[in-house]
Amino acid sequence: MTAVTGEAPATGSGVLGQPLDSREDPQLLRGEATYVADIDLPGTAHMAILGSPVAHAKILSIETKAAEQLPGVLKVATAADFTDVMPLPCIWIPGGVESHFPPHPYGLPGARPVLTGDTVRHVGDPIAVVVAETPRQATAALAAIAVEYEPLPVVTRADEALAEGAPQLHEAVPGNLNAYWTCGDKDRTDAAIAEAEVTVELDLVNQRTINSPIEPRGAVGDHNAATGEYTLYASTQGPHNHRFLLSALVLGIPFNKLRVIAPTVGGSFGTKGYLYPDMALVLLLSKELGRPVKWVDTRTGLMNSTVQGRDHRQHVTLAGTRDGRITAVRCTSYANLGAYPSTIGPGVATALMGRSISGMYDIDAAFCEVYAAFTNTVSLGAQRGSGRAEAAFLMERLVDRYASEIGMDPAAVRRKNLVPKEKFPYDNGLGWTYDSGNYQLNFDKAIELSGYADMPARKAEARTRGKRLGVGLATYVAICGVGPSTRMSQEGMLGGTWESANIRVHPTGEVTVTVGSASTGQSHGTVFAQVAADELGIDPDTVQVLEGDTQKAPYGQGTYGSRSYSMAAPAVALTARKIKSKLIRAGAVFLGVPEDKVVYEGGRVHEDGNEQNTKTFAELAMSMWYGWGLPAEIEPALDETTHFDPPDFNYPFGTHVAVVEIDELTGETEVVSYTAVDDAGHIGNPKIVLGQIEGSITHGLGQALMEAAVYDEQGLLISSDLTSYALPRAADVPFFTLDKTVTPSPHNPLGAKGAGEIATVPPAAAVVNAVVDALADLGVQHIDMPLTPEKVWRRLRGEAQ
Amino acid sequence: MNGRPEQFTAQPNELLVERLRDGLGLTGTKVGCDTGQCGTCVVRLDGRSVKSCLVLTASAAGAEVATIEGETTRGGELTGLQEALRQEHGTQCGFCTPGMVMALGELVDATAGGEAPTEPEIREWLTGNLCRCTGYHSVVRGVQRACAAARAEAPATVPATVPEPAVVAASTAAGQEV
């Protein structure tokens, strides 16, 4: 067995791993936190965006004169006003394949112009903007802009976009194919399937869903004519990343002329890590008008412009033996990238999904191919659990289908195929090498905790109440800790993915930690303080945490893919160790003993064997501030920075069990219990992670039961507000039964694995498996999500899908 | 307005949420959806929670309006409900939180003299407020805690009679180190 070397957390002050209350909460509970919409700079003008009302058309003319004359209107701008602005780039093209994109002057794939001038490609494609004295005046003036369109044919499905004769979206992209991407061993997989005792196949639709952070996006641009500097306040997950992309690759201004500030961000789940036209527009128009320019999206605007998630159509095959040993898995997927490649959407639709399809199973042959296509829909991007949720869905549906085919219990099939713990690190044959795991322990715990053995009796009891009870299992492995920069470059990521932290110890002994990451609701201020306090052996209340402002924070890539605690927190820990190491060297001077006689313990240094000869952290801080008596090789003050680039990703995993009851009369599916056992390695603050797990599961249940972005044949997004797009509400979910296992990752000094979104990965599969289980005696083998009452009701009455 | 008289002239089509945020600078009340679905704009009008994006300012003339800013002084001590939500970490991004505090405050107040609301009742009450981060569980636990504390008149402790949430706390002891 390969040793797992993930270190246990430091125990300096014992606060790491404790469920401390979130220090962010009081401000949030009092409504005092500042979100973008709450920012009110003196002299602010307000911007509104005219989005295309049609999905695909040539723009013949745009007439703006009438709008310009309306009260309060300061500026009406179209694409013609921004001809020297570069298109927004895409920075994650699938690695190792030829990709086709609309061009960008730097040779990068250009995602989209800041305003569309010639051809609109989805409803909401931005055509013009108005800046006015008030938001109402800006919005009212949009109606006075006259645009003449010549309609073009529309396509909204990836598979149809690739068919011969399909409408073409981009001249530079023949046949709408952005990329044909593969991973795994095709020949070996095809052979295994051909020779298999049993094969099962499914056609799956992983429907497009809308992330729906409750705060819509917003941006405030503020150009300072005296200094030539720009400030952007934006609801972003990655202020540094946006600074780099916007300054160098869109506006063509020096990097140090742009400051990006992420204030409090009202949820994101992936969508606010992307570059959007509005971010550039508020900056450009602020410069032109000499005033701050503010834009806040509406809900319908968000649904027609902010990246959407999932959206694969797949044909999947699993091969195995009659006694339950899985021998191969194969997936052909048509991924819908939408009208333009979003900042990292093509990578999400390919590598993040394809390399994960074998999940927790030890499978000899696996292969995935993805056709990523452009269509007349909103651009595709990340969504809580992105890629990994799609992968888990197909695999876990296949395992149930296979179990049914060979007449074996789905739990028994799964258990038989789990990667054994002595096989780690485990190469899954699709491109990922799992760092550590004890899948059997995790799986058994979930099975026991869920009362799986009692299900037959519960099914019988439910039938007496007119209910059909079903139980569904789903396991998963989620790649997190993005990540090793070189490895990501091989995946096609155009940029480093390391993370950094700075610790500055003040003369009075308090500490300021700054990180390049940026919270969108994950209580970073609490958790990073715990990490630093634990390493340094000090009170977390003396540790301040700053982030989200590129002028104050060290560089970093931001919060996405559940990476902050396994990327930024290790950077904090390693920086604290640098501080400790310096204090040991300086302590030798202050204590008058050799360095190897200095012990750092409990927030103080003392002489080994003589605890009376000691200096506290506060005393050391003051001494270092004065700098008196330090030898030349020890610089005064305590100010250290670390850039953490891990040797590899980390791989949290888990097992979820959904129990549903279906009403025979109405077809309504109720989740009556839900058990989840997740493993995210060592956890920094279990109270905060608990909330993330619960929210993630609820999000996944939403996809299973009610959420769907629905486009009609004209490409109109019908589900474009919260009256037509269903999100789970409090009464839609029961309390969950949760537990964890702890398998540290060897790839960071905290033994941490990603946690924030991992529990979104399996719920859709678990619920669909449960519903199919409940309907199995009717011959139902699959139902596409969302499992609306009508859809289930029709299946109860024997209608085909 | 939060116990203070406010006098102004409103346009006939002005929404109460616009007056609160843009006119009076009370930005604790949020706008999340424009269609009355999300509940981030909930305030209390004469003691009843309403969605201020669906109320015309003019129609609120003469009424008592309570917003999140009136729940506590800036930086001041939290109310019992807020404290209970803090202890259960009933927030994440916090954008829906002020609206929830205003809506749930009515429930906690309304049931203070009688039976504590059941879990389904709390969930039903919460259906007017969307939260995408927490999945509501910690919010429901927070309300249970707040109701229990209100009955015990001891906001910091939970009496043993409170049903424990049906969540098995993540047990560190059970977690197997590999």
mmCIF file of N, CA and C in Angstrom, chain A residues 8 18 50 216 233 257 277 291 302 391 427 451 453 487 498 504 639 689-690 702 771 797:
data_model
loop_
_atom_site.group_PDB
_atom_site.id
_atom_site.type_symbol
_atom_site.label_atom_id
_atom_site.label_comp_id
_atom_site.label_asym_id
_atom_site.label_seq_id
_atom_site.Cartn_x
_atom_site.Cartn_y
_atom_site.Cartn_z
ATOM 1 N N ALA A 8 -1.705 15.754 9.370
ATOM 2 C CA ALA A 8 -2.798 16.195 10.220
ATOM 3 C C ALA A 8 -2.657 17.696 10.404
ATOM 4 N N GLN A 18 -12.524 23.082 14.329
ATOM 5 C CA GLN A 18 -13.598 23.389 15.288
ATOM 6 C C GLN A 18 -14.750 24.132 14.589
ATOM 7 N N LEU A 50 -29.246 46.616 -23.772
ATOM 8 C CA LEU A 50 -30.259 46.100 -24.691
ATOM 9 C C LEU A 50 -29.797 44.745 -25.201
ATOM 10 N N PRO A 216 -28.379 38.886 -8.386
ATOM 11 C CA PRO A 216 -27.988 38.987 -9.786
ATOM 12 C C PRO A 216 -26.617 39.663 -9.883
ATOM 13 N N TYR A 233 -15.774 47.496 -9.472
ATOM 14 C CA TYR A 233 -16.439 46.741 -8.403
ATOM 15 C C TYR A 233 -17.350 45.742 -9.111
ATOM 16 N N LYS A 257 -3.016 49.534 -14.056
ATOM 17 C CA LYS A 257 -3.984 50.632 -14.136
ATOM 18 C C LYS A 257 -5.394 50.166 -13.804
ATOM 19 N N PRO A 277 -19.456 40.998 -20.771
ATOM 20 C CA PRO A 277 -19.306 42.291 -21.450
ATOM 21 C C PRO A 277 -19.525 43.488 -20.520
ATOM 22 N N ARG A 291 -17.592 59.877 -15.169
ATOM 23 C CA ARG A 291 -18.385 59.606 -13.964
ATOM 24 C C ARG A 291 -18.361 58.104 -13.694
ATOM 25 N N LEU A 302 -30.267 38.191 -15.999
ATOM 26 C CA LEU A 302 -29.320 37.155 -15.561
ATOM 27 C C LEU A 302 -29.573 35.855 -16.317
ATOM 28 N N ALA A 391 -20.885 13.630 -14.957
ATOM 29 C CA ALA A 391 -20.200 12.339 -15.024
ATOM 30 C C ALA A 391 -20.829 11.341 -14.056
ATOM 31 N N ASP A 427 -4.784 5.402 -10.809
ATOM 32 C CA ASP A 427 -4.917 5.988 -12.148
ATOM 33 C C ASP A 427 -6.224 5.490 -12.742
ATOM 34 N N GLY A 451 -30.206 2.947 6.485
ATOM 35 C CA GLY A 451 -31.151 1.863 6.749
ATOM 36 C C GLY A 451 -31.506 1.115 5.469
ATOM 37 N N ALA A 453 -31.016 -1.760 4.409
ATOM 38 C CA ALA A 453 -31.538 -3.129 4.560
ATOM 39 C C ALA A 453 -33.040 -3.147 4.840
ATOM 40 N N ARG A 487 -0.177 20.912 -14.818
ATOM 41 C CA ARG A 487 -1.162 19.886 -15.193
ATOM 42 C C ARG A 487 -2.369 20.549 -15.869
ATOM 43 N N TRP A 498 -2.406 28.429 -9.439
ATOM 44 C CA TRP A 498 -1.917 28.408 -8.072
ATOM 45 C C TRP A 498 -2.731 29.375 -7.215
ATOM 46 N N ARG A 504 0.888 39.258 7.572
ATOM 47 C CA ARG A 504 1.625 40.376 8.122
ATOM 48 C C ARG A 504 1.320 40.401 9.620
ATOM 49 N N ASP A 639 6.520 39.639 7.627
ATOM 50 C CA ASP A 639 5.640 39.838 6.471
ATOM 51 C C ASP A 639 6.047 38.806 5.430
ATOM 52 N N VAL A 689 -18.829 23.866 6.647
ATOM 53 C CA VAL A 689 -18.906 22.824 5.616
ATOM 54 C C VAL A 689 -20.272 22.138 5.641
ATOM 55 N N LEU A 690 -20.832 21.950 6.839
ATOM 56 C CA LEU A 690 -22.167 21.346 6.937
ATOM 57 C C LEU A 690 -23.168 22.137 6.090
ATOM 58 N N GLY A 702 -32.716 19.875 -6.843
ATOM 59 C CA GLY A 702 -33.402 20.793 -7.761
ATOM 60 C C GLY A 702 -33.288 20.336 -9.201
ATOM 61 N N VAL A 771 -36.344 6.970 -8.156
ATOM 62 C CA VAL A 771 -37.637 7.003 -8.850
ATOM 63 C C VAL A 771 -37.751 5.812 -9.806
ATOM 64 N N ARG A 797 -48.871 5.521 -15.762
ATOM 65 C CA ARG A 797 -49.967 5.039 -16.605
ATOM 66 C C ARG A 797 -49.468 4.330 -17.865
#
